[in-house]
């Protein structure tokens, strides 16, 4: 039985994909697999039972990736599975920041008992007039799964779009409309754009990336949309730029005591991925990744171990080894197998930074002494008999 613990609510259409070999009611302490959305895992212990964590979503800043790698816990995410939901939220908030639909709706709510509301409407509405987004310039920082969808959608809404992503993948580049102006200096976006939306992960290198220097370059009345993570924008200084009018509106999906009380901030309670479709997509992708890892040892969409795939095991046994990416580990593993007269029928190995992963298909079941011997090799982190 494989024990699964959900730290957050995971859509049932995903959980339903687990067979009877999985117990989805496990405690965290006993879990072999953890499914998580935004719950912070940095202060949680990683038990020896744990082999995988699947983040049903994109951002993994709530998971201690390095400690997990060091403990042989493979962390997965679900790239692109909630991108359309966030794209739609960005478009909606761009419109809300341009047309005072929220203020107008509040006015109706405040005047709902006025018998003459139809007449008063025509007088009141001028207070809520706005501007159109068509013809305006949008800067998209980060052209991954979400950024590229936002950029393309904005083009079809008649905006002029600037995109910035120094690590743009070939796949993202191929999906991007040719009308998006790809800039190599992000300052061009700060100087030129009326709307700026950020879609990069929260990393040490991206924290505070939209700060004083960026605000100083912007035009008066710029709208900033942050549906990525609060730490990307320097929220200690943005209040001053909202007051001065340099920034007209700061849309954030990550309210905190500072922004929730900030005039000019339009805050939402982390709703970017909260569509039924995105929740289903993320849950299904996460469970499929976990099942392929548990049942076949294959790794797809990990954020701390390399991709590695040997398909479905057709030999007597398969062993998976998480290890350090250092010389001689693989030769020691293969000689341990040879010494025990176990033949390696096929093998896959891949590395990612300091860590590596090997899958070995064997002609017979290795006995426990071989597994103990593999686990004791210097540089080996975790050994798992998959089949
Ligand atoms: N509000 C929500 O509910 C919600 C939902 C999904 C994702 N997110 C956040 O949005 C982020 C992006 O999601 P995604 O699915 O597009 O991820 P992604 O990995 O597909 O794209 C991220 C892109 O950012 C680029 N990038 C990295 N550093 C950069 C930098 N310094 N400057 C410019 N570009 C840089 C990468 O090259 C990549 O193309 C996630 O990391 C997460 O924090 C929020
Ligand atoms: O799970 C969620 O609701 C939010 C997910 C989002 O922040 C992400 O990074 O994918």
XYZ file of C-alpha atoms and ligand atoms in Angstrom:
441
model
C 0.000 0.000 0.000
C 1.289 3.470 -0.888
C 0.345 6.103 1.683
C -0.735 9.480 0.308
C -1.344 12.617 2.356
C -2.993 15.768 0.951
C -1.808 18.938 2.683
C -4.440 20.962 0.764
C -7.706 20.223 -0.906
C -6.940 18.333 -4.146
C -9.662 17.939 -6.791
C -11.403 14.578 -6.519
C -11.092 13.825 -10.251
C -7.341 13.592 -9.629
C -7.544 11.588 -6.413
C -9.967 9.182 -8.129
C -7.100 8.152 -10.418
C -5.358 6.429 -7.508
C -6.015 2.683 -7.551
C -6.818 0.521 -4.518
C -3.046 0.210 -3.982
C -3.024 3.773 -2.653
C -4.340 4.911 0.728
C -5.279 8.588 0.345
C -6.238 8.917 4.034
C -2.687 8.630 5.363
C -1.260 10.941 8.026
C 1.585 13.248 6.964
C 4.041 11.305 9.150
C 3.273 7.958 7.471
C 2.991 9.306 3.919
C 5.121 8.018 1.047
C 3.642 10.705 -1.181
C 2.429 14.202 -0.318
C 0.115 16.233 -2.543
C 0.162 19.964 -1.871
C -1.026 23.272 -3.273
C 0.072 26.370 -1.355
C 0.656 24.938 2.159
C 4.090 25.952 3.444
C 6.287 22.896 3.908
C 9.520 24.557 5.023
C 8.978 23.766 8.714
C 7.702 20.224 8.246
C 9.916 17.185 8.883
C 10.689 14.955 5.916
C 10.218 11.394 7.115
C 12.205 8.442 5.763
C 8.950 7.064 4.287
C 8.545 10.050 2.008
C 9.650 9.561 -1.623
C 7.665 12.180 -3.560
C 5.895 15.514 -3.192
C 3.626 16.715 -5.989
C 2.700 20.380 -6.105
C -0.671 20.692 -7.852
C 0.310 24.041 -9.352
C 3.297 25.927 -10.734
C 5.064 27.824 -7.922
C 7.218 25.702 -5.616
C 8.479 28.399 -3.239
C 6.419 26.751 -0.455
C 8.548 23.574 -0.652
C 12.155 23.155 0.596
C 13.497 21.827 -2.708
C 17.122 21.478 -1.621
C 16.352 19.603 1.631
C 14.009 17.360 -0.327
C 16.710 16.568 -2.907
C 19.167 15.886 -0.073
C 16.639 13.488 1.490
C 15.910 11.730 -1.823
C 12.405 13.174 -2.051
C 11.521 13.936 -5.669
C 9.390 17.085 -5.993
C 7.034 17.493 -8.956
C 4.894 20.385 -10.165
C 2.269 20.641 -12.907
C 3.614 23.052 -15.523
C 0.963 24.896 -17.492
C -1.974 23.118 -15.849
C -3.398 26.312 -14.337
C -1.981 28.800 -16.869
C -5.252 29.561 -18.637
C -6.984 30.344 -15.327
C -4.282 32.863 -14.432
C -4.340 34.359 -17.939
C -8.082 34.979 -17.575
C -7.560 36.544 -14.147
C -4.887 38.869 -15.531
C -7.151 39.994 -18.375
C -10.037 40.555 -15.945
C -7.916 42.604 -13.551
C -6.412 44.642 -16.384
C -9.971 45.619 -17.332
C -10.954 46.252 -13.692
C -7.956 48.548 -13.301
C -9.030 50.485 -16.410
C -12.794 50.769 -16.018
C -14.195 51.428 -12.539
C -16.628 48.526 -12.674
C -16.047 47.760 -8.990
C -16.820 51.368 -7.953
C -19.876 51.436 -10.219
C -21.176 48.172 -8.855
C -20.693 49.431 -5.295
C -22.638 52.579 -6.183
C -25.581 50.436 -7.341
C -25.370 48.356 -4.146
C -25.331 51.562 -2.041
C -28.337 52.959 -3.936
C -30.364 49.791 -4.354
C -33.309 51.172 -2.334
C -33.540 54.354 -4.398
C -36.828 54.205 -6.342
C -35.290 56.624 -8.864
C -32.116 54.570 -9.367
C -32.612 54.369 -13.130
C -32.589 58.185 -13.323
C -29.771 58.711 -10.786
C -27.646 56.189 -12.694
C -27.266 58.512 -15.635
C -25.976 61.302 -13.378
C -23.755 59.076 -11.251
C -22.014 57.135 -14.002
C -19.521 59.829 -14.977
C -17.693 59.155 -11.707
C -16.900 55.646 -12.898
C -15.771 56.313 -16.468
C -12.474 54.747 -17.483
C -10.174 54.012 -20.378
C -9.896 51.187 -22.873
C -6.997 48.741 -23.000
C -6.983 48.497 -26.802
C -4.096 50.462 -28.261
C -2.224 50.567 -24.923
C 1.160 48.985 -24.261
C 1.412 45.877 -22.091
C 4.730 44.578 -20.788
C 4.878 40.890 -19.876
C 7.786 39.906 -17.646
C 8.302 36.130 -17.829
C 7.057 34.374 -20.956
C 6.523 30.884 -19.558
C 3.223 29.004 -19.468
C 1.204 31.995 -18.204
C 3.123 34.917 -19.679
C 2.899 33.620 -23.248
C -0.884 33.123 -22.963
C -1.321 36.621 -21.525
C 0.854 38.130 -24.266
C -1.029 36.404 -27.086
C -4.462 37.211 -25.615
C -3.523 40.878 -25.194
C -2.447 41.026 -28.859
C -5.896 39.797 -29.864
C -7.463 42.470 -27.640
C -5.640 45.126 -29.653
C -2.790 45.873 -27.254
C 0.814 46.457 -28.204
C 2.746 43.810 -26.271
C 6.349 43.823 -25.075
C 7.759 40.570 -23.661
C 10.858 39.966 -21.542
C 12.299 36.592 -20.572
C 16.066 36.027 -20.643
C 15.540 32.245 -20.336
C 12.761 31.926 -22.916
C 12.321 28.263 -23.857
C 12.138 27.201 -27.507
C 8.607 25.861 -26.919
C 7.475 29.191 -25.438
C 9.092 31.124 -28.279
C 7.275 28.982 -30.839
C 3.922 29.592 -29.109
C 4.388 33.334 -28.859
C 2.636 35.586 -31.357
C 5.113 37.157 -33.766
C 3.501 40.483 -32.922
C 4.953 40.378 -29.394
C 7.990 42.636 -29.258
C 10.667 40.593 -27.486
C 12.921 42.959 -25.537
C 16.305 42.055 -24.070
C 16.368 44.909 -21.570
C 13.525 44.854 -19.045
C 13.938 48.616 -18.561
C 12.341 49.070 -21.970
C 9.148 47.638 -20.491
C 9.330 49.909 -17.440
C 9.829 52.976 -19.657
C 7.347 52.206 -22.420
C 4.414 50.245 -21.029
C 1.098 51.431 -19.577
C 0.400 47.998 -18.067
C 3.037 45.642 -16.648
C 2.283 42.070 -15.625
C 4.812 39.779 -13.961
C 4.928 35.974 -14.401
C 8.235 34.751 -13.008
C 8.912 32.330 -10.142
C 9.809 33.656 -6.681
C 13.569 33.044 -6.539
C 16.405 34.851 -4.774
C 17.188 36.397 -8.179
C 13.646 37.702 -8.778
C 12.673 38.928 -5.285
C 12.056 42.693 -5.329
C 12.771 42.845 -9.086
C 10.101 45.534 -9.505
C 11.467 48.088 -7.057
C 12.465 51.748 -6.800
C 14.711 51.697 -9.893
C 11.899 50.250 -11.986
C 9.238 52.629 -10.612
C 11.495 55.603 -11.370
C 11.505 54.640 -15.057
C 7.724 54.261 -15.370
C 5.250 56.698 -16.859
C 2.532 58.310 -14.736
C -0.574 56.138 -14.500
C 1.124 52.749 -14.953
C -0.878 49.690 -13.887
C 1.104 46.843 -12.313
C -0.386 43.367 -12.137
C 1.162 40.779 -9.861
C -0.514 37.387 -10.006
C 2.825 35.627 -9.460
C 4.096 36.196 -5.868
C 4.093 39.237 -3.548
C 7.876 39.164 -2.989
C 8.530 40.051 -6.643
C 7.397 43.642 -6.103
C 8.965 45.920 -3.501
C 5.801 46.566 -1.520
C 7.688 48.803 0.932
C 7.964 51.479 -1.736
C 5.036 50.921 -4.112
C 2.670 52.829 -1.753
C 4.666 56.044 -2.381
C 4.340 55.602 -6.159
C 0.600 54.944 -5.834
C 0.257 58.179 -3.856
C 2.215 60.167 -6.442
C 0.155 58.730 -9.326
C 3.186 57.188 -11.029
C 1.455 53.867 -10.392
C -2.289 54.122 -10.975
C -3.195 50.692 -9.637
C -1.345 47.745 -8.095
C -3.193 44.509 -8.681
C -2.017 41.724 -6.384
C -3.244 38.171 -5.868
C -1.293 37.989 -2.589
C -2.758 40.396 -0.023
C -0.860 41.036 3.191
C -1.479 43.601 5.957
C 0.475 46.192 3.948
C -1.266 45.868 0.571
C -4.711 45.020 1.962
C -4.712 48.513 3.515
C -2.999 50.305 0.642
C -4.945 52.915 -1.318
C -4.738 52.073 -5.022
C -4.053 48.379 -4.441
C -6.624 46.006 -5.895
C -6.191 42.785 -3.928
C -7.574 39.311 -4.523
C -7.288 36.296 -2.208
C -4.906 34.169 -4.329
C -7.602 33.321 -6.888
C -5.393 32.908 -9.974
C -5.620 29.123 -10.096
C -9.060 28.889 -8.515
C -11.081 27.724 -11.476
C -12.697 24.295 -11.577
C -10.789 23.517 -14.771
C -7.384 24.488 -13.363
C -7.956 22.592 -10.125
C -8.925 19.490 -12.102
C -5.997 19.834 -14.549
C -3.465 20.263 -11.729
C -4.830 17.358 -9.684
C -4.910 14.996 -12.679
C -1.391 15.924 -13.789
C -0.004 15.642 -10.244
C -1.524 12.211 -9.647
C -0.383 10.889 -13.041
C 3.177 12.086 -12.337
C 3.132 10.453 -8.906
C 1.743 7.159 -10.208
C 4.355 6.947 -12.985
C 7.062 7.611 -10.377
C 5.752 5.142 -7.793
C 4.824 2.371 -10.237
C 7.611 2.750 -12.833
C 10.216 4.974 -11.168
C 9.935 7.443 -14.065
C 10.419 11.164 -13.386
C 8.593 13.805 -15.419
C 8.159 17.448 -14.400
C 10.355 17.313 -11.313
C 11.771 20.567 -10.004
C 14.657 19.058 -8.017
C 15.616 15.835 -9.846
C 16.252 15.243 -13.562
C 13.722 13.793 -15.978
C 14.329 10.057 -16.394
C 12.176 7.496 -18.174
C 12.576 3.761 -18.777
C 8.925 3.166 -19.657
C 7.176 0.228 -17.995
C 9.512 -2.397 -16.571
C 9.558 -5.553 -18.713
C 12.211 -7.428 -16.692
C 12.009 -9.172 -13.308
C 12.837 -6.112 -11.253
C 13.510 -2.393 -11.372
C 15.537 -0.400 -8.846
C 15.586 3.409 -8.589
C 18.494 5.263 -7.018
C 18.625 8.936 -6.024
C 22.256 9.923 -5.724
C 24.745 12.734 -5.836
C 26.049 13.785 -9.244
C 29.674 12.826 -8.443
C 32.223 10.464 -10.052
C 32.158 6.691 -9.485
C 28.676 6.331 -7.964
C 27.308 4.592 -11.054
C 30.318 2.295 -11.396
C 29.956 1.279 -7.727
C 26.240 0.578 -8.240
C 26.884 -1.567 -11.329
C 29.753 -3.471 -9.702
C 27.588 -4.176 -6.626
C 25.001 -5.691 -8.971
C 27.664 -7.653 -10.865
C 29.199 -8.902 -7.612
C 25.808 -10.319 -6.633
C 25.429 -11.939 -10.071
C 22.488 -9.677 -10.962
C 22.494 -8.602 -14.594
C 21.464 -5.055 -15.531
C 19.254 -5.504 -18.599
C 18.858 -1.805 -19.211
C 19.640 1.392 -17.409
C 18.877 5.108 -17.521
C 20.757 7.841 -15.735
C 20.343 11.594 -15.700
C 21.653 14.453 -13.627
C 20.493 17.885 -12.605
C 22.971 20.124 -10.822
C 24.260 18.348 -7.728
C 21.778 15.483 -7.960
C 21.338 12.457 -10.210
C 18.922 9.593 -10.666
C 19.415 6.093 -12.020
C 16.933 3.408 -13.023
C 18.150 -0.174 -13.399
C 16.141 -2.985 -14.955
C 17.409 -6.315 -13.584
C 17.160 -9.938 -14.652
C 16.236 -11.030 -11.129
C 14.968 -9.648 -7.848
C 17.899 -8.222 -5.881
C 17.990 -9.532 -2.317
C 17.935 -7.120 0.608
C 21.693 -7.351 1.147
C 22.314 -5.820 -2.328
C 19.893 -3.005 -1.589
C 21.659 -2.362 1.732
C 25.001 -2.387 -0.084
C 23.739 0.131 -2.688
C 22.382 2.401 0.050
C 25.777 2.423 1.767
C 27.684 3.631 -1.329
C 29.141 7.086 -0.766
C 26.933 9.555 -2.657
C 23.844 7.336 -2.758
C 20.863 9.086 -1.152
C 17.913 6.732 -1.504
C 17.360 3.309 -3.063
C 13.882 2.066 -3.927
C 12.839 -1.285 -5.338
C 10.156 -0.183 -7.793
C 9.294 -3.734 -8.981
N -1.874 33.413 -8.679
C -1.842 32.108 -8.834
O -2.708 31.383 -8.378
C -0.730 31.496 -9.636
C -0.987 30.375 -10.432
C 0.071 29.837 -11.179
C 1.350 30.370 -11.092
N 1.546 31.434 -10.279
C 2.898 32.030 -10.174
O 3.307 32.411 -11.481
C 4.638 31.969 -11.709
C 4.807 31.680 -13.189
O 4.000 30.581 -13.550
P 4.178 29.852 -14.965
O 3.250 28.694 -14.953
O 4.130 30.824 -16.061
O 5.680 29.330 -14.803
P 6.737 28.987 -15.937
O 7.834 28.260 -15.252
O 6.073 28.322 -17.092
O 7.262 30.408 -16.432
C 8.112 31.216 -15.694
C 8.950 31.993 -16.693
O 9.689 32.985 -15.995
C 10.926 33.115 -16.670
N 11.872 33.808 -15.803
C 12.601 33.325 -14.777
N 13.349 34.316 -14.231
C 13.080 35.435 -14.943
C 13.533 36.774 -14.866
N 14.414 37.169 -13.948
N 13.032 37.678 -15.752
C 12.135 37.313 -16.686
N 11.678 36.032 -16.825
C 12.152 35.125 -15.951
C 11.311 31.684 -17.015
O 12.258 31.644 -18.064
C 9.962 31.129 -17.453
O 9.775 31.246 -18.844
C 4.791 30.735 -10.809
O 6.137 30.523 -10.460
C 3.934 31.072 -9.614
O 4.695 31.744 -8.641
C 0.553 32.018 -9.564
O -3.098 26.114 -5.702
C -3.463 27.287 -5.798
O -4.599 27.678 -5.570
C -2.473 28.346 -6.228
C -1.459 27.861 -7.196
C -0.508 28.909 -7.689
O -0.071 29.798 -6.739
C 0.639 28.262 -8.401
O 1.782 28.656 -8.190
O 0.380 27.361 -9.217
